[in-house]
């Protein structure tokens, strides 16, 4: 019976890893789509696409998936347009959060992000609500100051981040939690 239990644990862990890997591939696929739309399908002439392909390979995305995403974005597949949107707000504990999304449905994404903020006691703000706290250095958003969290708020904040990570449209999240 112990062997069966061990197999069940391995199967569950593998399933969870497969789900996480699939979500990562979906997010990278959207990034490839946007890069191709902005700069064309040739990575030699499109540095943004070259960076996304590098990211895809670092995450063990199969070449078939990469090529299919490039082909679809070039017009060989369905014509989907992704839009980049940044949401700003305050998460549990007053943590300033910026959420970068790529979406083909702004209403769905806004609803998902709003729900995540509200479910964990935060609030979605308007553009500029928290962006003044962050400065961009070498392509990364860094906070001017950090917000220390106690254990209880920290656990709630982690759940909030997990909820955002579950949203396929979320590409990056910046915050000033310590």
mmCIF file of C-alpha atoms in Angstrom:
data_model
loop_
_atom_site.group_PDB
_atom_site.id
_atom_site.type_symbol
_atom_site.label_atom_id
_atom_site.label_comp_id
_atom_site.label_asym_id
_atom_site.label_seq_id
_atom_site.Cartn_x
_atom_site.Cartn_y
_atom_site.Cartn_z
ATOM 1 C CA UNK A 1 0.000 0.000 0.000
ATOM 2 C CA UNK A 2 2.889 2.343 0.736
ATOM 3 C CA UNK A 3 4.114 1.977 -2.858
ATOM 4 C CA UNK A 4 0.698 2.999 -4.155
ATOM 5 C CA UNK A 5 0.722 6.082 -1.929
ATOM 6 C CA UNK A 6 4.205 7.037 -3.131
ATOM 7 C CA UNK A 7 3.096 6.661 -6.773
ATOM 8 C CA UNK A 8 0.050 8.854 -6.090
ATOM 9 C CA UNK A 9 2.319 11.547 -4.648
ATOM 10 C CA UNK A 10 4.643 11.385 -7.657
ATOM 11 C CA UNK A 11 1.678 11.480 -10.054
ATOM 12 C CA UNK A 12 0.211 14.523 -8.255
ATOM 13 C CA UNK A 13 3.566 16.336 -8.266
ATOM 14 C CA UNK A 14 4.082 15.568 -11.966
ATOM 15 C CA UNK A 15 0.574 16.818 -12.731
ATOM 16 C CA UNK A 16 1.223 20.065 -10.869
ATOM 17 C CA UNK A 17 4.551 20.513 -12.690
ATOM 18 C CA UNK A 18 2.873 19.881 -16.056
ATOM 19 C CA UNK A 19 0.224 22.509 -15.299
ATOM 20 C CA UNK A 20 2.865 25.077 -14.281
ATOM 21 C CA UNK A 21 4.911 24.274 -17.391
ATOM 22 C CA UNK A 22 1.833 24.661 -19.603
ATOM 23 C CA UNK A 23 1.040 28.052 -18.080
ATOM 24 C CA UNK A 24 4.624 29.198 -18.687
ATOM 25 C CA UNK A 25 4.437 28.042 -22.326
ATOM 26 C CA UNK A 26 1.143 29.943 -22.772
ATOM 27 C CA UNK A 27 2.692 33.131 -21.393
ATOM 28 C CA UNK A 28 5.809 32.801 -23.546
ATOM 29 C CA UNK A 29 3.634 32.063 -26.594
ATOM 30 C CA UNK A 30 1.847 35.375 -26.075
ATOM 31 C CA UNK A 31 5.184 37.179 -25.766
ATOM 32 C CA UNK A 32 6.328 35.569 -29.045
ATOM 33 C CA UNK A 33 3.076 36.680 -30.689
ATOM 34 C CA UNK A 34 3.547 40.304 -29.636
ATOM 35 C CA UNK A 35 7.234 40.320 -30.608
ATOM 36 C CA UNK A 36 6.429 38.982 -34.110
ATOM 37 C CA UNK A 37 3.578 41.489 -34.579
ATOM 38 C CA UNK A 38 5.886 44.364 -33.596
ATOM 39 C CA UNK A 39 9.089 43.345 -35.368
ATOM 40 C CA UNK A 40 8.482 40.467 -37.756
ATOM 41 C CA UNK A 41 9.116 36.707 -37.641
ATOM 42 C CA UNK A 42 12.901 36.766 -38.130
ATOM 43 C CA UNK A 43 14.780 36.744 -34.803
ATOM 44 C CA UNK A 44 17.937 38.013 -36.549
ATOM 45 C CA UNK A 45 16.141 41.262 -37.392
ATOM 46 C CA UNK A 46 13.903 41.314 -34.316
ATOM 47 C CA UNK A 47 15.872 41.577 -31.042
ATOM 48 C CA UNK A 48 12.695 41.394 -28.963
ATOM 49 C CA UNK A 49 11.776 38.080 -30.586
ATOM 50 C CA UNK A 50 15.334 36.810 -30.122
ATOM 51 C CA UNK A 51 15.069 37.528 -26.360
ATOM 52 C CA UNK A 52 11.708 35.770 -26.087
ATOM 53 C CA UNK A 53 13.059 32.729 -27.958
ATOM 54 C CA UNK A 54 16.009 32.657 -25.544
ATOM 55 C CA UNK A 55 13.548 32.791 -22.615
ATOM 56 C CA UNK A 56 11.492 29.996 -24.206
ATOM 57 C CA UNK A 57 14.556 27.763 -24.545
ATOM 58 C CA UNK A 58 15.635 28.518 -20.962
ATOM 59 C CA UNK A 59 12.191 27.249 -19.896
ATOM 60 C CA UNK A 60 12.577 24.090 -22.032
ATOM 61 C CA UNK A 61 9.836 25.086 -24.463
ATOM 62 C CA UNK A 62 10.009 22.684 -27.435
ATOM 63 C CA UNK A 63 11.155 24.135 -30.776
ATOM 64 C CA UNK A 64 7.859 22.975 -32.338
ATOM 65 C CA UNK A 65 5.933 25.174 -29.887
ATOM 66 C CA UNK A 66 8.210 28.152 -30.568
ATOM 67 C CA UNK A 67 7.938 27.757 -34.345
ATOM 68 C CA UNK A 68 4.154 27.285 -34.170
ATOM 69 C CA UNK A 69 3.792 30.485 -32.118
ATOM 70 C CA UNK A 70 5.909 32.432 -34.641
ATOM 71 C CA UNK A 71 3.935 30.954 -37.556
ATOM 72 C CA UNK A 72 0.570 31.805 -35.938
ATOM 73 C CA UNK A 73 1.664 35.361 -35.183
ATOM 74 C CA UNK A 74 2.894 35.780 -38.776
ATOM 75 C CA UNK A 75 -0.623 35.216 -40.028
ATOM 76 C CA UNK A 76 -0.528 31.512 -40.832
ATOM 77 C CA UNK A 77 -2.873 30.761 -37.949
ATOM 78 C CA UNK A 78 -5.882 32.537 -36.474
ATOM 79 C CA UNK A 79 -5.482 36.288 -36.248
ATOM 80 C CA UNK A 80 -5.328 37.135 -32.549
ATOM 81 C CA UNK A 81 -4.130 40.515 -31.361
ATOM 82 C CA UNK A 82 -2.688 40.787 -27.889
ATOM 83 C CA UNK A 83 -2.639 44.079 -26.068
ATOM 84 C CA UNK A 84 -0.231 44.995 -23.298
ATOM 85 C CA UNK A 85 -1.935 46.432 -20.215
ATOM 86 C CA UNK A 86 -0.491 47.328 -16.819
ATOM 87 C CA UNK A 87 -2.754 47.248 -13.773
ATOM 88 C CA UNK A 88 -1.812 49.037 -10.567
ATOM 89 C CA UNK A 89 -3.102 48.739 -7.051
ATOM 90 C CA UNK A 90 -2.510 47.929 -3.432
ATOM 91 C CA UNK A 91 -2.356 44.331 -2.241
ATOM 92 C CA UNK A 92 -2.777 42.997 1.312
ATOM 93 C CA UNK A 93 -0.699 44.943 3.813
ATOM 94 C CA UNK A 94 -0.666 48.051 1.616
ATOM 95 C CA UNK A 95 1.904 46.580 -0.784
ATOM 96 C CA UNK A 96 2.174 48.526 -4.043
ATOM 97 C CA UNK A 97 1.731 46.190 -7.021
ATOM 98 C CA UNK A 98 2.056 46.577 -10.779
ATOM 99 C CA UNK A 99 0.739 43.718 -12.943
ATOM 100 C CA UNK A 100 1.850 43.530 -16.587
ATOM 101 C CA UNK A 101 -0.578 41.569 -18.804
ATOM 102 C CA UNK A 102 -0.867 40.508 -22.431
ATOM 103 C CA UNK A 103 -4.478 39.895 -23.386
ATOM 104 C CA UNK A 104 -6.800 39.395 -26.299
ATOM 105 C CA UNK A 105 -9.791 40.220 -24.053
ATOM 106 C CA UNK A 106 -9.391 43.301 -21.842
ATOM 107 C CA UNK A 107 -12.716 42.755 -20.039
ATOM 108 C CA UNK A 108 -11.821 39.206 -18.969
ATOM 109 C CA UNK A 109 -8.364 40.233 -17.812
ATOM 110 C CA UNK A 110 -9.570 43.298 -15.906
ATOM 111 C CA UNK A 111 -12.158 41.137 -14.159
ATOM 112 C CA UNK A 112 -9.555 38.481 -13.231
ATOM 113 C CA UNK A 113 -7.094 41.048 -11.877
ATOM 114 C CA UNK A 114 -9.788 42.982 -9.981
ATOM 115 C CA UNK A 115 -11.026 39.714 -8.446
ATOM 116 C CA UNK A 116 -7.505 38.797 -7.259
ATOM 117 C CA UNK A 117 -7.021 42.189 -5.599
ATOM 118 C CA UNK A 118 -10.452 42.164 -3.926
ATOM 119 C CA UNK A 119 -10.327 38.515 -2.807
ATOM 120 C CA UNK A 120 -7.232 39.171 -0.703
ATOM 121 C CA UNK A 121 -8.183 42.555 0.718
ATOM 122 C CA UNK A 122 -6.415 44.751 -1.802
ATOM 123 C CA UNK A 123 -7.749 47.312 -4.223
ATOM 124 C CA UNK A 124 -7.167 47.908 -7.905
ATOM 125 C CA UNK A 125 -6.215 51.499 -8.611
ATOM 126 C CA UNK A 126 -6.138 53.781 -11.616
ATOM 127 C CA UNK A 127 -3.143 54.247 -13.904
ATOM 128 C CA UNK A 128 -0.446 56.050 -11.939
ATOM 129 C CA UNK A 129 -1.747 54.868 -8.549
ATOM 130 C CA UNK A 130 1.522 53.126 -7.644
ATOM 131 C CA UNK A 131 3.828 53.464 -10.658
ATOM 132 C CA UNK A 132 5.502 56.498 -9.078
ATOM 133 C CA UNK A 133 6.977 54.123 -6.462
ATOM 134 C CA UNK A 134 8.894 52.162 -9.119
ATOM 135 C CA UNK A 135 11.910 53.180 -11.191
ATOM 136 C CA UNK A 136 13.174 51.280 -14.201
ATOM 137 C CA UNK A 137 16.818 50.243 -14.048
ATOM 138 C CA UNK A 138 18.266 47.998 -16.776
ATOM 139 C CA UNK A 139 14.780 47.014 -17.953
ATOM 140 C CA UNK A 140 13.526 46.009 -14.479
ATOM 141 C CA UNK A 141 11.043 47.890 -12.283
ATOM 142 C CA UNK A 142 12.469 48.408 -8.797
ATOM 143 C CA UNK A 143 10.644 50.030 -5.871
ATOM 144 C CA UNK A 144 11.943 53.278 -4.356
ATOM 145 C CA UNK A 145 11.118 51.844 -0.938
ATOM 146 C CA UNK A 146 9.892 48.539 0.445
ATOM 147 C CA UNK A 147 6.924 47.629 2.615
ATOM 148 C CA UNK A 148 7.765 45.140 5.413
ATOM 149 C CA UNK A 149 5.082 42.507 6.099
ATOM 150 C CA UNK A 150 4.467 40.487 9.244
ATOM 151 C CA UNK A 151 3.992 36.698 8.937
ATOM 152 C CA UNK A 152 0.200 36.863 8.638
ATOM 153 C CA UNK A 153 0.211 39.554 5.927
ATOM 154 C CA UNK A 154 3.104 37.819 4.182
ATOM 155 C CA UNK A 155 1.119 34.552 3.871
ATOM 156 C CA UNK A 156 -1.903 36.451 2.534
ATOM 157 C CA UNK A 157 0.329 38.304 0.067
ATOM 158 C CA UNK A 158 1.822 34.986 -1.159
ATOM 159 C CA UNK A 159 -1.713 33.670 -1.806
ATOM 160 C CA UNK A 160 -2.473 36.876 -3.710
ATOM 161 C CA UNK A 161 0.654 36.380 -5.881
ATOM 162 C CA UNK A 162 -0.354 32.746 -6.517
ATOM 163 C CA UNK A 163 -3.804 33.930 -7.630
ATOM 164 C CA UNK A 164 -2.215 36.377 -10.093
ATOM 165 C CA UNK A 165 0.104 33.633 -11.336
ATOM 166 C CA UNK A 166 -2.943 31.470 -12.104
ATOM 167 C CA UNK A 167 -4.117 34.081 -14.626
ATOM 168 C CA UNK A 168 -2.743 33.173 -18.069
ATOM 169 C CA UNK A 169 -2.716 36.835 -19.125
ATOM 170 C CA UNK A 170 -0.311 37.939 -16.364
ATOM 171 C CA UNK A 171 3.248 38.258 -17.655
ATOM 172 C CA UNK A 172 5.072 40.079 -14.832
ATOM 173 C CA UNK A 173 4.324 41.350 -11.344
ATOM 174 C CA UNK A 174 6.335 44.022 -9.544
ATOM 175 C CA UNK A 175 5.774 44.889 -5.898
ATOM 176 C CA UNK A 176 7.445 46.588 -2.977
ATOM 177 C CA UNK A 177 6.843 43.879 -0.344
ATOM 178 C CA UNK A 178 9.787 43.057 1.870
#
